[in-house]
CSV table of N, CA and C in Angstrom, one decimal:
chain,number,residue,atom,x,y,z
D,1,UNK,N,99.5,85.7,153.0
D,1,UNK,CA,98.7,86.7,152.4
D,1,UNK,C,98.0,86.0,151.2
D,2,UNK,N,96.8,86.3,150.9
D,2,UNK,CA,96.0,85.6,149.8
D,2,UNK,C,96.5,86.2,148.5
D,3,UNK,N,96.5,85.3,147.5
D,3,UNK,CA,96.9,85.8,146.1
D,3,UNK,C,95.8,86.6,145.5
D,4,UNK,N,96.1,87.4,144.5
D,4,UNK,CA,95.2,88.2,143.8
D,4,UNK,C,94.0,87.4,143.3
D,5,UNK,N,94.3,86.2,142.8
D,5,UNK,CA,93.3,85.3,142.2
D,5,UNK,C,92.3,84.9,143.3
D,6,UNK,N,92.8,84.5,144.5
D,6,UNK,CA,92.0,84.1,145.6
D,6,UNK,C,91.1,85.3,146.1
D,7,UNK,N,91.6,86.5,146.1
D,7,UNK,CA,90.9,87.6,146.5
D,7,UNK,C,89.7,87.9,145.5
D,8,UNK,N,90.1,87.8,144.2
D,8,UNK,CA,89.1,88.0,143.1
D,8,UNK,C,88.0,86.9,143.2
D,9,UNK,N,88.4,85.7,143.4
D,9,UNK,CA,87.4,84.6,143.5
D,9,UNK,C,86.4,84.8,144.7
D,10,UNK,N,87.0,85.2,145.8
D,10,UNK,CA,86.2,85.5,147.0
D,10,UNK,C,85.2,86.7,146.7
D,11,UNK,N,85.6,87.7,146.0
D,11,UNK,CA,84.8,88.8,145.7
D,11,UNK,C,83.7,88.4,144.7
D,12,UNK,N,84.0,87.5,143.7
D,12,UNK,CA,82.9,87.0,142.8
D,12,UNK,C,81.9,86.2,143.6
D,13,UNK,N,82.3,85.4,144.5
D,13,UNK,CA,81.4,84.5,145.3
D,13,UNK,C,80.5,85.4,146.2
D,14,UNK,N,81.1,86.4,146.9
D,14,UNK,CA,80.3,87.2,147.8
D,14,UNK,C,79.4,88.1,147.0
D,15,UNK,N,79.7,88.5,145.7
D,15,UNK,CA,78.9,89.3,144.9
D,15,UNK,C,77.9,88.6,144.0
D,16,UNK,N,77.8,87.3,144.2
D,16,UNK,CA,76.9,86.5,143.3
D,16,UNK,C,75.5,86.9,143.6
D,17,UNK,N,74.6,87.1,142.6
D,17,UNK,CA,73.2,87.4,142.8
D,17,UNK,C,72.5,86.2,143.5
D,18,UNK,N,71.5,86.5,144.2
D,18,UNK,CA,70.7,85.4,144.9
D,18,UNK,C,70.3,84.3,143.9
D,19,UNK,N,70.6,83.1,144.2
D,19,UNK,CA,70.2,82.0,143.3
D,19,UNK,C,71.2,81.7,142.2
D,20,UNK,N,72.2,82.5,142.0
D,20,UNK,CA,73.1,82.3,140.9
D,20,UNK,C,74.5,81.8,141.3
D,21,UNK,N,74.7,81.4,142.6
D,21,UNK,CA,76.0,81.0,143.0
D,21,UNK,C,76.6,79.8,142.2
D,22,UNK,N,75.7,78.9,141.8
D,22,UNK,CA,76.2,77.8,141.0
D,22,UNK,C,76.8,78.2,139.7
D,23,UNK,N,76.1,79.2,139.1
D,23,UNK,CA,76.6,79.7,137.8
D,23,UNK,C,77.9,80.4,138.0
D,24,UNK,N,78.0,81.2,139.1
D,24,UNK,CA,79.3,81.9,139.4
D,24,UNK,C,80.4,80.9,139.6
D,25,UNK,N,80.2,79.8,140.3
D,25,UNK,CA,81.2,78.8,140.6
D,25,UNK,C,81.6,78.1,139.3
D,26,UNK,N,80.6,77.8,138.4
D,26,UNK,CA,81.0,77.2,137.1
D,26,UNK,C,81.9,78.2,136.3
D,27,UNK,N,81.5,79.5,136.3
D,27,UNK,CA,82.4,80.4,135.6
D,27,UNK,C,83.8,80.5,136.2
D,28,UNK,N,83.9,80.5,137.5
D,28,UNK,CA,85.2,80.5,138.2
D,28,UNK,C,86.0,79.3,137.7
D,29,UNK,N,85.4,78.1,137.7
D,29,UNK,CA,86.1,76.9,137.3
D,29,UNK,C,86.5,77.0,135.8
D,30,UNK,N,85.7,77.6,135.0
D,30,UNK,CA,86.1,77.7,133.6
D,30,UNK,C,87.3,78.7,133.4
D,31,UNK,N,87.2,79.8,134.2
D,31,UNK,CA,88.3,80.8,134.1
D,31,UNK,C,89.6,80.4,134.7
D,32,UNK,N,89.6,79.6,135.8
D,32,UNK,CA,90.8,79.3,136.5
D,32,UNK,C,91.4,78.0,136.2
D,33,UNK,N,90.6,77.1,135.5
D,33,UNK,CA,91.2,75.8,135.0
D,33,UNK,C,91.6,74.9,136.2
D,34,UNK,N,92.9,74.4,136.1
D,34,UNK,CA,93.4,73.5,137.1
D,34,UNK,C,93.5,74.0,138.5
D,35,UNK,N,93.6,75.3,138.6
D,35,UNK,CA,93.7,76.0,139.9
D,35,UNK,C,92.4,76.1,140.6
D,36,UNK,N,91.3,75.8,140.0
D,36,UNK,CA,90.0,76.1,140.5
D,36,UNK,C,89.8,75.4,141.9
D,37,UNK,N,90.2,74.2,142.0
D,37,UNK,CA,89.9,73.5,143.3
D,37,UNK,C,90.6,74.2,144.5
D,38,UNK,N,91.9,74.5,144.3
D,38,UNK,CA,92.6,75.2,145.4
D,38,UNK,C,92.1,76.6,145.7
D,39,UNK,N,91.7,77.3,144.6
D,39,UNK,CA,91.1,78.6,144.8
D,39,UNK,C,89.8,78.6,145.5
D,40,UNK,N,88.9,77.6,145.1
D,40,UNK,CA,87.6,77.5,145.8
D,40,UNK,C,87.8,77.1,147.3
D,41,UNK,N,88.8,76.3,147.5
D,41,UNK,CA,89.1,75.9,148.9
D,41,UNK,C,89.5,77.1,149.8
D,42,UNK,N,90.3,78.0,149.2
D,42,UNK,CA,90.7,79.1,150.0
D,42,UNK,C,89.6,80.1,150.1
D,43,UNK,N,88.5,80.0,149.3
D,43,UNK,CA,87.4,80.9,149.4
D,43,UNK,C,86.3,80.4,150.3
D,44,UNK,N,86.5,79.5,151.2
D,44,UNK,CA,85.5,79.0,152.1
D,44,UNK,C,84.9,80.1,152.9
D,45,UNK,N,85.7,81.0,153.5
D,45,UNK,CA,85.0,82.1,154.2
D,45,UNK,C,84.1,82.9,153.4
D,46,UNK,N,84.4,83.1,152.1
D,46,UNK,CA,83.5,83.8,151.2
D,46,UNK,C,82.1,83.1,151.0
D,47,UNK,N,82.2,81.7,151.0
D,47,UNK,CA,80.9,81.0,150.9
D,47,UNK,C,80.1,81.1,152.2
D,48,UNK,N,80.8,81.1,153.3
D,48,UNK,CA,80.1,81.3,154.6
D,48,UNK,C,79.4,82.7,154.6
D,49,UNK,N,80.2,83.7,154.2
D,49,UNK,CA,79.6,85.1,154.2
D,49,UNK,C,78.5,85.2,153.2
D,50,UNK,N,78.6,84.6,152.1
D,50,UNK,CA,77.5,84.6,151.1
D,50,UNK,C,76.2,84.0,151.7
D,51,UNK,N,76.4,82.8,152.3
D,51,UNK,CA,75.2,82.1,152.9
D,51,UNK,C,74.6,82.9,154.0
D,52,UNK,N,75.4,83.6,154.8
D,52,UNK,CA,74.8,84.4,155.9
D,52,UNK,C,74.1,85.6,155.3
D,53,UNK,N,74.7,86.2,154.3
D,53,UNK,CA,74.1,87.4,153.6
D,53,UNK,C,72.7,87.1,153.0
D,54,UNK,N,72.6,85.8,152.4
D,54,UNK,CA,71.4,85.4,151.7
D,54,UNK,C,70.3,84.9,152.7
D,55,UNK,N,70.7,84.7,153.9
D,55,UNK,CA,69.7,84.1,154.9
D,55,UNK,C,68.6,85.1,155.1
D,56,UNK,N,67.4,84.6,155.0
D,56,UNK,CA,66.2,85.4,155.2
D,56,UNK,C,65.3,84.8,156.1
D,57,UNK,N,64.9,85.5,157.1
D,57,UNK,CA,63.9,85.0,158.0
D,57,UNK,C,62.5,85.6,157.7
D,58,UNK,N,61.5,84.9,157.9
D,58,UNK,CA,60.2,85.4,157.6
D,58,UNK,C,59.3,85.1,158.8
D,59,UNK,N,58.4,86.0,159.2
D,59,UNK,CA,57.5,85.8,160.2
D,59,UNK,C,56.2,85.4,159.5
D,60,UNK,N,55.7,84.2,159.9
D,60,UNK,CA,54.4,83.8,159.4
D,60,UNK,C,53.3,84.5,160.0
D,61,UNK,N,52.2,84.7,159.3
D,61,UNK,CA,51.0,85.4,159.9
D,61,UNK,C,50.5,84.7,161.2
D,62,UNK,N,50.6,83.4,161.2
D,62,UNK,CA,50.0,82.6,162.3
D,62,UNK,C,51.0,82.4,163.4
D,63,UNK,N,52.2,83.0,163.3
D,63,UNK,CA,53.1,82.8,164.4
D,63,UNK,C,53.0,84.0,165.4
D,64,UNK,N,53.4,83.6,166.6
D,64,UNK,CA,53.4,84.7,167.7
D,64,UNK,C,54.9,84.9,168.2
D,65,UNK,N,55.1,86.0,168.9
D,65,UNK,CA,56.5,86.2,169.4
D,65,UNK,C,56.9,85.1,170.3
D,66,UNK,N,58.2,84.7,170.1
D,66,UNK,CA,58.7,83.7,170.9
D,66,UNK,C,58.5,82.3,170.3
D,67,UNK,N,57.8,82.2,169.2
D,67,UNK,CA,57.6,81.0,168.4
D,67,UNK,C,56.6,80.0,169.1
D,68,UNK,N,55.8,80.5,170.0
D,68,UNK,CA,54.8,79.6,170.7
D,68,UNK,C,53.4,80.0,170.1
D,69,UNK,N,52.7,78.9,169.9
D,69,UNK,CA,51.3,79.1,169.4
D,69,UNK,C,50.4,79.6,170.6
D,70,UNK,N,49.5,80.4,170.3
D,70,UNK,CA,48.5,80.9,171.3
D,70,UNK,C,47.1,80.4,171.0
């Protein structure tokens, strides 16, 4: 079972505003001190979830369905 600190770190990572993940990680390192490396390692699934949540696809005006040019 994950520790309370690991759960909190994962929540901070997943709740980071777009473009602010680096600042959140710096804050986590400052707050957790020597434990930061192990806590960030246990938070790998949170990084994956954050990346997937921030993924944005955009359809360009010149593109057609299926990605082929006409």
